[in-house]
């Protein structure tokens, strides 16, 4: 590999890449500096004026669930240097960076991981044929002949390949289809999370950056959605550079690559990855320098805005009125002829899968809480409530249980409309809807937690507790229905604008864009940092189509399509004391209600009822357990409930809410003794083909992380994923991990070049 890079990326070519990258970054960063002042003004104006958006009924977590392992297990990874597959112990911490260890022993001994993969911008491929097709298309003229050895061979029928248009590819395989499905759901969750890399609470830097990206690409005549708007700012900026630099290098270097088609493909992947790393480091340094400069200038800019807010608003409105008078006739004709007739079709295409996904979120939440309620009945009250509630609190971050919700978005198509409106891919809308689903699930769960915690303060009996759980569930579902409607309507409006506005701007550009510079003289020089002609022009264009979009969404709500609420249905202060409950200390279910046999930690951590341990030591032990690494995703094939001797109805198998409520009512009236083992928070009953249960059958499921000694895992800090889009971060001893291009020799020892 080193020979390939030294041959095709010599000093002269590296210097050329650096200069070309610097030119692109300089041009973009001018847009970013311009947009920063506009975003700052808009943010401060929003704080003063506010909006009339409906108040959310559900609570949201102010303290996120940290120090949790989303998933852990073993998988096979392909080593490109020696063309061998090696078994790796892998885990996904709460920050969604896939961490690869040499083996489980290395993890337990705190040996630094071999790699941490940040999956922003990657795609998951489940077949080698898919991968070979993408690789062949990425380098024209390298399609392998029939019967020739492919670039990659998989020893099983169940591969998972992480593919990126510029960065290194990662190859994994599993032994069974069930493992493949499980890891696919987990890795897709990693991609979804890492793609959403710009913080939602970034009210200035985030909007300034995304607007600058859009303005820059439009200056290159690139309109419409962009599939590589993935990750944090530096990752996105690297993608932006590679969008221009990649084709140039490919045209220059592809004729010089030697060997068979598959060998030339390997060489290009190596070269592209190396160039991407160079671009990333240069983009990181430049962006951080400009951002630091802007943040230093921000206090002075804020002072000007506070002093002259009214004058800035007046000046902007005057500019908007002049631009409106110029473009309105043309824009209205364009909207009427090219946009308005298609809005209902686009909206319907968005509404069907999105609403099905939110309905599935509601159903999954209902079943999980109802299962827990049945467990409380059958297991003797609140003794294991802490264990059940800890599992429920992590429901929104459970990749497998949420998968049925996310899958509802996969059929989203804009057939016939995608090409008309220059929508390169619907993935941006799918992932945005899926993120909303996860947020709403977590809000529903957290609201349920808060209300139940308040109810437990009254010291209810088992029967009273079960009735309270059912009452709280129905109360939360009503709030969910309202918030779900509000979130979906906002999502539909935003998606329609994302689809139609770039199309309108492209249509109007030939007749309008060249006339915009003459409006610059209408802006006072003192306000030029906060008012831009281009932004004001886009706002005017937006207003011409916004009326039709609002009307379309309103009509869908009036017709009660997909359970949308009308805008007139407002539940302001319907539960005024609820939001006060969320101001308290975050609930620690394991510490407050864990009992002597608390689950969620490693095996063997249950206390002895007869032990005379000082109270201080007990609290310290529980706090240590809370920080212990646990796996959110349980091995639901091990230790399933109700397997020994009885075959009750599984709540997961029931088809209707009525049946579930009926079963719950029957259990409340029944006085029969509790069954042998609890239902694991909604795990479906599966028939066991294993021998008779051993004494270990009631121990926690055999997740690799749960077998750690209690004292060893307590001090582990989940490694943070690299923010580098290339994905790989290899830890070096004695300091902060540095990023290198790495390989392994035949003995599996990692080396650098």
XYZ file of C-alpha atoms in Angstrom:
753
model
C 0.000 0.000 0.000
C 2.873 2.338 0.817
C 4.260 1.883 -2.696
C 0.907 2.817 -4.208
C 0.726 6.041 -2.204
C 4.334 7.035 -2.754
C 3.978 6.421 -6.480
C 0.727 8.294 -7.081
C 0.849 10.814 -4.213
C 4.352 12.181 -4.475
C 5.361 15.525 -2.986
C 4.368 17.518 -6.058
C 0.890 16.025 -6.199
C 0.410 16.430 -2.445
C 1.333 20.081 -2.792
C -1.197 20.442 -5.600
C -3.893 18.793 -3.447
C -3.089 21.134 -0.563
C -3.304 24.218 -2.776
C -6.536 23.078 -4.421
C -8.081 22.280 -1.048
C -7.007 25.643 0.332
C -8.641 27.458 -2.577
C -11.968 25.653 -2.074
C -11.876 26.244 1.691
C -11.108 29.948 1.273
C -14.080 30.377 -1.028
C -16.424 28.486 1.283
C -15.256 30.225 4.452
C -16.157 33.604 2.928
C -19.717 32.341 2.660
C -19.546 31.079 6.248
C -18.347 34.399 7.648
C -21.162 36.181 5.790
C -23.787 33.754 7.070
C -22.554 33.924 10.662
C -23.704 37.524 11.111
C -27.103 36.776 9.551
C -27.594 33.702 11.765
C -26.622 35.676 14.873
C -29.152 38.402 14.059
C -31.897 35.845 13.334
C -31.189 34.036 16.598
C -31.344 37.186 18.711
C -34.486 38.377 16.916
C -36.130 35.002 17.554
C -35.304 35.239 21.270
C -36.999 38.638 21.479
C -40.034 38.008 19.284
C -40.541 34.277 19.921
C -42.919 32.124 17.905
C -46.433 30.822 18.270
C -45.542 27.132 18.008
C -47.642 24.812 20.198
C -46.233 23.899 23.566
C -45.071 20.287 23.697
C -47.094 18.079 26.024
C -44.380 15.493 26.619
C -41.296 16.139 28.706
C -37.781 15.787 27.336
C -34.598 14.625 29.038
C -32.370 17.487 30.058
C -29.695 15.051 31.229
C -29.030 12.467 28.487
C -28.501 8.792 29.224
C -24.726 8.453 29.225
C -22.327 5.704 30.243
C -24.299 3.008 28.476
C -23.210 0.465 25.928
C -25.720 0.256 23.109
C -24.484 -3.092 21.841
C -21.589 -5.493 22.158
C -20.537 -8.723 20.519
C -18.096 -10.419 18.187
C -17.839 -10.082 14.438
C -15.301 -10.911 11.747
C -13.371 -8.050 10.142
C -11.452 -8.299 6.872
C -7.831 -7.158 6.992
C -6.924 -5.685 3.637
C -3.145 -6.020 3.915
C -2.995 -9.773 4.482
C -6.422 -10.584 3.030
C -7.493 -12.456 6.160
C -10.603 -12.333 8.319
C -10.087 -11.810 12.066
C -12.544 -12.107 14.912
C -12.969 -8.799 16.756
C -14.717 -7.919 19.991
C -16.826 -4.884 19.114
C -19.031 -2.531 21.068
C -21.056 0.601 20.470
C -21.038 3.096 23.383
C -23.635 5.798 23.893
C -21.763 8.127 21.509
C -22.299 5.626 18.638
C -18.676 5.154 17.633
C -18.074 1.515 16.680
C -15.101 0.390 18.803
C -13.050 -2.625 17.686
C -10.826 -4.514 20.136
C -8.400 -7.326 19.410
C -10.590 -9.557 21.574
C -12.691 -9.471 24.713
C -9.655 -10.002 26.947
C -8.039 -6.865 25.518
C -11.198 -4.911 26.357
C -11.304 -6.278 29.907
C -7.633 -5.404 30.438
C -8.154 -1.812 29.274
C -5.959 -2.302 26.219
C -6.605 0.587 23.773
C -8.950 -0.350 20.929
C -7.562 -1.157 17.516
C -9.935 1.281 15.840
C -12.909 3.546 16.450
C -15.125 4.056 13.426
C -17.173 7.195 12.988
C -19.762 6.093 10.432
C -21.057 9.477 9.238
C -21.547 9.409 5.482
C -21.280 5.639 5.199
C -23.796 3.240 3.669
C -24.421 -0.324 4.795
C -24.293 -2.979 2.098
C -25.508 -6.501 2.809
C -24.090 -8.279 -0.229
C -20.738 -8.432 -1.970
C -22.461 -7.945 -5.332
C -23.826 -4.570 -4.194
C -20.352 -3.556 -3.120
C -18.654 -4.678 -6.328
C -21.185 -2.720 -8.363
C -20.521 0.478 -6.401
C -16.761 0.017 -6.596
C -16.958 -0.652 -10.340
C -19.029 2.492 -10.881
C -16.638 4.615 -8.813
C -13.738 3.954 -11.193
C -14.880 3.661 -14.828
C -13.134 1.074 -16.953
C -12.331 -1.291 -14.096
C -15.297 -3.649 -14.308
C -13.991 -7.170 -13.746
C -14.483 -9.766 -16.452
C -16.800 -12.671 -15.821
C -15.006 -15.341 -13.789
C -12.226 -13.006 -12.620
C -11.353 -12.910 -8.919
C -13.383 -10.103 -7.227
C -11.851 -7.453 -5.021
C -13.441 -9.076 -1.957
C -14.481 -12.613 -1.028
C -16.668 -13.264 1.996
C -16.388 -16.616 3.831
C -20.083 -16.564 4.792
C -23.297 -15.513 3.101
C -23.861 -12.730 5.626
C -21.522 -9.756 5.001
C -21.935 -6.193 6.198
C -19.847 -3.630 4.335
C -19.473 0.032 5.288
C -19.007 1.956 2.044
C -18.030 5.606 1.682
C -17.539 7.510 -1.603
C -14.163 8.895 -0.505
C -12.959 7.289 2.715
C -11.795 3.820 3.657
C -14.243 0.907 3.441
C -14.839 -1.586 6.263
C -15.689 -5.237 5.719
C -17.442 -7.437 8.288
C -19.226 -10.753 8.178
C -21.407 -12.803 10.514
C -22.133 -16.488 10.856
C -25.938 -16.322 10.683
C -28.633 -14.193 9.100
C -29.975 -13.327 12.564
C -26.583 -11.878 13.544
C -26.423 -9.969 10.275
C -29.869 -8.443 10.873
C -28.949 -7.487 14.420
C -25.643 -5.840 13.487
C -27.239 -4.126 10.496
C -29.804 -2.496 12.796
C -27.055 -1.443 15.212
C -24.747 -0.031 12.531
C -27.631 1.765 10.832
C -28.368 3.403 14.176
C -24.709 4.469 14.377
C -24.886 5.995 10.901
C -28.168 7.741 11.668
C -26.744 9.259 14.838
C -23.347 10.230 13.385
C -24.928 11.765 10.271
C -26.836 14.117 12.547
C -23.553 15.595 13.743
C -24.419 19.301 13.991
C -25.966 19.861 17.442
C -29.662 20.726 17.469
C -29.061 23.397 20.123
C -26.569 25.253 17.932
C -28.655 28.325 17.106
C -25.929 30.347 15.376
C -22.991 28.211 14.254
C -25.198 25.384 12.935
C -27.576 27.461 10.770
C -24.667 29.613 9.553
C -22.789 26.521 8.425
C -25.678 24.778 6.648
C -26.718 28.019 4.923
C -23.121 28.580 3.818
C -22.993 25.059 2.362
C -26.188 25.708 0.427
C -25.043 29.111 -0.832
C -21.661 27.767 -1.887
C -23.153 24.853 -3.823
C -25.717 27.137 -5.464
C -22.862 29.380 -6.588
C -21.638 26.286 -8.464
C -25.104 25.764 -9.986
C -25.750 22.815 -7.646
C -29.303 23.008 -6.332
C -31.430 20.454 -4.507
C -30.699 18.157 -1.590
C -27.143 16.973 -0.981
C -26.655 13.416 0.205
C -23.261 14.065 1.803
C -24.489 16.683 4.278
C -23.483 14.136 6.924
C -21.579 14.394 10.181
C -20.102 17.394 11.956
C -18.891 20.567 10.291
C -15.388 19.319 9.478
C -16.683 16.058 8.014
C -19.203 17.905 5.850
C -16.564 20.391 4.746
C -14.256 17.504 3.791
C -17.089 15.987 1.730
C -17.582 19.350 0.039
C -13.918 19.532 -0.976
C -13.887 15.927 -2.190
C -16.984 16.603 -4.292
C -14.786 18.832 -6.461
C -11.340 17.376 -5.878
C -12.271 13.692 -6.225
C -13.337 13.735 -9.896
C -10.276 15.814 -10.819
C -7.899 13.319 -9.218
C -9.782 10.372 -10.663
C -9.484 11.739 -14.194
C -5.777 12.400 -13.662
C -4.746 9.200 -11.889
C -7.021 6.442 -13.206
C -5.096 6.045 -16.507
C -1.889 5.588 -14.505
C -3.120 2.780 -12.255
C -1.592 -0.578 -13.138
C -2.715 -4.180 -12.835
C -5.924 -6.113 -13.189
C -9.267 -4.319 -12.741
C -9.688 -5.433 -9.117
C -6.137 -4.345 -8.297
C -6.729 -0.894 -9.814
C -9.903 -0.667 -7.737
C -7.949 -1.391 -4.554
C -5.349 1.202 -5.471
C -7.974 3.874 -6.069
C -9.685 3.154 -2.731
C -6.333 3.539 -0.959
C -5.493 6.755 -2.796
C -8.928 8.264 -2.204
C -8.764 7.465 1.510
C -5.299 9.005 1.849
C -6.406 12.170 0.043
C -9.517 12.366 2.195
C -7.371 12.277 5.342
C -5.201 15.090 4.010
C -8.267 17.168 3.183
C -9.798 16.477 6.582
C -6.769 17.695 8.526
C -6.499 20.850 6.421
C -10.242 21.561 6.672
C -10.184 21.050 10.439
C -7.393 23.552 10.974
C -8.896 26.205 8.674
C -12.447 25.874 9.986
C -11.423 26.014 13.647
C -9.326 29.121 12.993
C -12.206 30.973 11.304
C -14.711 29.840 13.940
C -12.429 31.064 16.713
C -12.119 34.454 14.992
C -15.900 34.767 14.647
C -16.524 33.802 18.268
C -14.086 36.494 19.390
C -15.970 39.056 17.287
C -19.392 37.856 18.477
C -19.743 40.069 21.626
C -19.212 43.231 19.565
C -21.715 42.045 16.950
C -24.284 41.259 19.651
C -23.864 44.742 21.118
C -24.618 46.337 17.734
C -27.673 44.118 17.213
C -29.115 44.900 20.659
C -28.611 48.613 20.152
C -29.951 48.806 16.587
C -32.410 45.890 16.449
C -35.372 48.026 15.354
C -33.380 49.828 12.666
C -31.977 46.538 11.317
C -35.482 45.052 11.110
C -36.812 48.154 9.368
C -33.938 48.148 6.894
C -34.428 44.465 6.124
C -38.182 44.860 5.603
C -37.551 47.766 3.224
C -35.098 45.634 1.235
C -37.550 42.703 1.172
C -40.357 44.908 -0.137
C -38.185 46.104 -3.042
C -37.064 42.581 -3.934
C -40.645 41.334 -3.633
C -41.879 43.947 -6.054
C -39.254 42.837 -8.548
C -39.587 39.040 -8.408
C -43.139 38.424 -7.160
C -44.854 38.279 -10.582
C -42.278 35.824 -11.926
C -42.221 33.745 -8.748
C -46.005 33.427 -8.548
C -46.239 32.214 -12.144
C -43.476 29.685 -11.482
C -45.181 28.422 -8.320
C -48.568 28.195 -10.006
C -47.299 26.302 -13.053
C -44.456 24.167 -11.720
C -44.916 23.651 -7.971
C -48.495 24.049 -6.795
C -49.933 21.098 -8.770
C -47.392 18.688 -7.233
C -47.580 19.678 -3.554
C -50.445 17.260 -2.680
C -48.607 14.344 -4.301
C -45.361 15.096 -2.485
C -47.201 15.523 0.807
C -49.053 12.230 0.446
C -45.814 10.408 -0.395
C -44.274 11.819 2.796
C -47.292 11.327 5.041
C -47.906 7.611 4.524
C -44.577 6.108 5.676
C -43.916 8.820 8.255
C -47.277 8.401 9.956
C -46.923 4.621 9.891
C -43.575 4.986 11.636
C -44.976 7.219 14.377
C -47.900 4.835 14.845
C -45.414 2.004 15.284
C -43.572 4.074 17.915
C -46.869 4.392 19.797
C -47.549 0.661 19.539
C -44.054 -0.345 20.679
C -44.262 2.025 23.664
C -47.701 0.686 24.597
C -46.591 -2.945 24.439
C -43.396 -2.345 26.415
C -45.224 -0.576 29.253
C -48.007 -3.169 29.278
C -45.453 -5.987 29.408
C -43.786 -4.275 32.337
C -47.136 -3.951 34.087
C -47.750 -7.672 33.667
C -44.317 -8.351 35.117
C -45.105 -6.197 38.145
C -48.271 -8.257 38.691
C -46.549 -11.602 38.325
C -43.382 -10.720 40.224
C -44.787 -9.318 43.453
C -45.012 -5.540 43.158
C -42.113 -3.097 43.004
C -39.284 -5.470 43.990
C -38.028 -5.546 40.418
C -39.505 -2.255 39.262
C -36.074 -0.629 39.146
C -34.803 -3.311 36.778
C -37.830 -3.025 34.490
C -37.757 0.771 34.437
C -34.027 0.898 33.678
C -34.705 -1.190 30.589
C -37.716 0.900 29.634
C -35.776 4.155 30.065
C -33.388 3.024 27.298
C -36.104 1.913 24.878
C -35.554 4.769 22.401
C -31.887 3.770 22.095
C -32.562 0.055 21.607
C -31.711 -0.499 17.910
C -33.625 -3.760 17.601
C -36.838 -2.698 19.312
C -36.875 0.579 17.398
C -36.094 -1.110 14.088
C -39.751 -1.838 13.317
C -40.426 1.918 13.617
C -37.507 2.956 11.444
C -38.351 0.389 8.768
C -41.645 2.126 8.043
C -39.707 4.952 6.354
C -37.870 2.691 3.922
C -40.681 2.589 1.292
C -40.536 6.400 0.926
C -40.406 7.215 -2.777
C -41.018 10.358 -4.775
C -41.645 8.512 -8.012
C -41.771 10.902 -10.948
C -41.251 13.856 -8.611
C -37.686 13.112 -7.525
C -36.198 13.903 -10.927
C -38.473 16.891 -11.522
C -37.403 18.575 -8.285
C -33.761 17.455 -8.447
C -33.921 15.383 -5.254
C -30.804 13.222 -5.446
C -31.937 10.909 -2.652
C -34.772 10.552 -0.154
C -32.352 9.375 2.554
C -32.175 12.865 4.084
C -35.937 12.788 4.722
C -35.918 9.194 5.949
C -33.212 9.845 8.504
C -34.776 13.081 9.695
C -38.119 11.353 10.295
C -36.368 8.483 12.087
C -34.582 10.924 14.386
C -37.949 12.513 15.204
C -39.298 9.032 15.996
C -36.487 8.344 18.437
C -36.938 11.730 20.103
C -40.680 11.243 20.518
C -40.211 7.739 21.906
C -37.712 9.018 24.457
C -40.008 11.908 25.374
C -42.907 9.498 25.929
C -40.747 7.170 28.023
C -39.326 10.016 30.094
C -42.784 11.492 30.712
C -43.995 8.064 31.818
C -40.967 7.709 34.126
C -41.603 11.093 35.710
C -45.301 10.497 36.335
C -44.705 6.992 37.683
C -41.970 8.234 39.995
C -44.414 10.783 41.399
C -47.028 8.061 41.899
C -44.570 5.821 43.747
C -44.138 8.559 46.338
C -47.655 7.720 47.536
C -46.617 4.197 48.531
C -49.156 2.277 46.438
C -49.946 -1.411 46.868
C -49.251 -3.810 44.022
C -52.832 -3.616 42.745
C -52.882 0.183 43.049
C -49.532 0.423 41.280
C -50.726 -1.651 38.325
C -53.855 0.457 37.932
C -51.739 3.615 38.175
C -49.361 2.351 35.483
C -52.300 1.767 33.147
C -53.766 5.201 33.910
C -50.415 6.939 33.400
C -49.886 5.040 30.146
C -53.174 6.269 28.701
C -52.374 9.792 29.878
C -48.963 9.724 28.171
C -50.419 8.282 24.953
C -52.798 11.244 24.659
C -49.867 13.606 25.007
C -47.899 11.569 22.483
C -50.720 11.771 19.928
C -50.749 15.563 20.184
C -46.967 15.987 20.032
C -46.688 13.422 17.247
C -49.137 15.414 15.162
C -47.236 18.666 15.783
C -43.856 17.111 14.989
C -45.110 15.460 11.804
C -46.776 18.624 10.511
C -43.576 20.568 11.091
C -41.569 17.819 9.387
C -43.912 17.849 6.362
C -43.630 21.639 6.010
C -39.841 21.562 6.268
C -39.543 18.671 3.793
C -41.803 20.391 1.264
C -39.698 23.542 1.527
C -36.463 21.537 1.121
C -37.859 20.000 -2.054
C -39.509 23.022 -3.665
C -37.310 26.014 -2.729
C -34.123 24.837 -4.528
C -36.272 24.023 -7.564
C -37.770 27.536 -7.571
C -34.387 29.192 -7.075
C -32.984 27.258 -10.010
C -35.966 28.198 -12.212
C -35.760 31.882 -11.289
C -31.953 32.177 -11.411
C -31.612 32.982 -15.164
C -33.935 36.004 -14.948
C -33.518 37.188 -11.347
C -30.095 36.379 -9.936
C -28.144 38.776 -12.142
C -30.341 41.679 -10.967
C -29.762 41.139 -7.236
C -26.507 43.166 -6.865
C -28.370 46.407 -7.554
C -30.306 45.974 -4.287
C -27.105 46.095 -2.243
C -27.216 49.894 -2.102
C -30.409 49.682 -0.024
C -28.506 48.232 2.956
C -26.811 50.599 5.423
C -23.117 49.852 5.726
C -23.392 49.421 9.522
C -25.952 46.645 9.028
C -24.255 44.861 6.120
C -23.068 42.020 8.378
C -26.633 41.179 9.399
C -28.574 41.682 6.158
C -27.610 39.975 2.909
C -29.390 40.477 -0.396
C -29.121 36.775 -1.306
C -30.706 35.632 1.961
C -33.499 38.178 1.734
C -34.182 37.110 -1.844
C -34.506 33.472 -0.723
C -36.888 34.478 2.068
C -39.118 36.262 -0.450
C -39.126 33.188 -2.693
C -39.983 31.040 0.322
C -42.958 33.252 1.162
C -44.408 32.795 -2.322
C -44.740 29.026 -1.875
C -45.226 28.877 1.895
C -48.909 29.746 1.658
C -49.612 26.735 -0.554
C -47.585 24.412 1.675
C -49.341 25.551 4.836
C -52.709 25.149 3.151
C -51.916 21.615 1.989
C -50.818 20.491 5.460
C -53.824 22.225 7.035
C -56.245 20.441 4.697
C -54.655 17.098 5.537
C -55.198 17.822 9.237
C -58.791 18.972 8.727
C -59.528 15.705 6.935
C -57.919 13.836 9.863
C -55.534 12.123 7.470
C -53.093 9.880 9.296
C -54.344 11.055 12.710
C -53.132 14.639 12.282
C -54.693 17.225 14.595
C -56.183 20.450 13.262
C -54.255 23.622 14.029
C -57.210 24.824 16.123
C -56.668 21.917 18.536
C -54.269 23.430 21.050
C -53.568 21.879 24.441
C -51.836 24.816 26.102
C -51.260 24.189 29.815
C -53.392 21.055 29.728
C -51.128 19.677 32.478
C -49.533 22.773 34.038
C -47.709 20.971 36.871
C -46.122 18.312 34.696
C -43.192 20.424 33.504
C -42.347 21.303 37.105
C -41.689 17.618 37.804
C -38.965 17.543 35.160
C -36.966 20.221 37.007
C -35.880 17.776 39.715
C -32.895 15.458 39.910
C -32.785 12.785 37.169
C -34.340 9.519 38.315
C -31.979 6.644 39.064
C -34.248 3.613 39.006
C -31.496 1.158 39.850
C -30.489 3.079 42.971
C -33.972 3.890 44.235
C -35.886 0.730 43.362
C -33.209 -1.811 42.457
C -33.828 -4.106 45.408
C -31.414 -6.805 46.460
C -31.452 -8.525 43.078
C -31.033 -5.523 40.857
C -30.454 -6.330 37.198
C -28.626 -4.279 34.649
C -25.125 -4.913 35.984
C -22.812 -7.814 35.529
C -23.681 -11.224 36.765
C -23.074 -11.910 40.406
C -23.688 -8.353 41.633
C -26.780 -9.034 43.700
C -26.513 -8.241 47.380
C -27.290 -10.527 50.259
C -30.429 -9.664 52.255
C -28.787 -10.737 55.467
C -25.524 -8.859 55.074
C -24.820 -6.176 57.686
C -23.265 -3.586 55.367
C -23.123 0.060 56.427
C -25.636 2.233 54.598
C -22.914 4.476 53.195
C -21.144 1.512 51.641
C -24.420 0.248 50.155
C -25.133 3.582 48.473
C -21.570 3.738 47.162
C -21.896 0.237 45.741
C -25.157 1.099 43.982
C -23.651 4.229 42.523
C -20.698 2.190 41.255
C -23.095 -0.262 39.646
C -24.961 2.567 37.958
C -21.741 3.562 36.178
C -20.973 -0.014 35.237
C -20.898 -0.816 31.535
C -24.060 -2.665 30.537
C -25.567 -3.683 27.242
C -28.864 -2.114 26.239
C -29.473 -4.812 23.672
C -30.157 -8.046 25.489
C -29.599 -11.499 24.089
C -33.254 -12.370 23.927
C -32.561 -15.985 22.997
C -31.021 -16.709 26.400
C -32.984 -17.074 29.614
C -36.358 -16.271 28.071
C -39.271 -15.996 30.515
C -42.057 -18.463 30.928
C -40.091 -21.243 29.248
C -40.183 -23.730 32.096
C -43.450 -25.561 32.439
C -46.019 -22.939 31.441
C -47.172 -21.366 28.190
C -49.087 -18.160 28.964
C -50.077 -15.739 26.259
C -47.243 -13.459 25.192
C -48.285 -9.799 25.130
C -46.118 -9.343 22.066
C -48.299 -11.831 20.223
C -51.591 -10.053 20.883
C -53.062 -8.058 18.048
C -55.142 -5.387 19.725
C -55.127 -2.901 22.547
C -58.403 -4.385 23.804
C -56.900 -7.837 24.249
C -53.913 -6.403 26.114
C -56.137 -4.436 28.465
C -58.329 -7.484 28.994
C -55.351 -9.635 29.868
C -54.089 -6.947 32.212
C -57.472 -6.763 33.950
C -57.572 -10.547 34.371
C -54.158 -10.550 35.998
C -55.197 -7.769 38.358
C -58.157 -9.876 39.537
C -56.217 -13.124 39.726
C -54.795 -14.264 43.037
C -52.682 -17.064 41.599
C -49.012 -17.268 42.691
C -46.451 -15.507 40.455
C -44.879 -17.391 37.591
C -41.335 -18.632 37.704
C -39.522 -15.885 35.822
C -40.251 -12.347 34.568
C -40.950 -11.195 31.048
C -37.857 -9.324 29.955
C -39.498 -6.009 29.176
C -41.384 -7.151 26.124
C -39.102 -9.885 24.836
C -41.219 -12.184 22.659
C -41.677 -15.708 23.896
C -39.609 -18.139 21.886
C -39.640 -21.900 22.030
C -36.452 -23.234 23.533
C -34.568 -26.059 21.938
C -32.054 -26.139 24.788
C -31.837 -28.829 27.474
C -33.655 -28.448 30.764
C -32.916 -25.234 32.608
C -29.887 -25.224 34.838
C -29.446 -23.094 37.948
C -27.934 -20.430 35.666
C -31.141 -20.054 33.697
C -32.328 -17.127 35.791
C -29.058 -15.227 35.531
C -28.869 -12.162 33.263
C -28.592 -12.826 29.515
C -25.154 -13.712 28.288
C -24.097 -10.362 26.932
C -20.297 -10.233 26.830
C -20.172 -6.981 28.787
C -22.280 -8.274 31.623
C -19.610 -10.825 32.583
C -17.092 -8.201 33.702
C -16.116 -8.225 37.378
C -18.020 -5.475 39.237
C -14.884 -3.566 40.168
C -13.228 -3.644 36.786
C -15.929 -2.110 34.639
C -16.732 0.660 37.082
C -13.750 2.756 36.091
C -14.074 2.250 32.350
C -14.722 5.360 30.334
C -16.276 4.569 26.937
C -13.801 5.643 24.251
C -14.978 8.619 22.250
C -15.287 8.126 18.504
C -13.046 10.087 16.227
C -14.848 12.919 14.514
C -12.837 12.085 11.426
C -15.027 10.921 8.582
C -12.435 8.380 7.478
C -13.652 6.471 10.449
C -10.533 4.993 11.966
C -8.812 6.224 15.083
C -6.030 4.087 16.515
C -4.952 4.823 20.050
C -1.321 5.464 20.737
C 0.063 4.969 24.247
C 0.925 7.897 26.430
C -1.284 10.556 24.963
C -4.302 11.484 22.950
C -4.965 8.952 20.174
C -3.609 10.070 16.845
C -5.002 9.207 13.470
C -2.831 7.168 11.159
C -3.251 5.015 8.143
C -2.723 1.545 9.568
C -2.297 -2.013 8.518
C -1.502 -5.347 10.105
C 1.228 -7.837 9.406
C 0.517 -11.519 9.172
C 0.771 -11.888 12.930
C -1.983 -9.369 13.502
C 0.296 -6.644 14.912
C -0.745 -3.179 13.869
C 1.869 -1.082 12.146
C 2.008 2.418 10.696
C 3.309 3.660 7.378
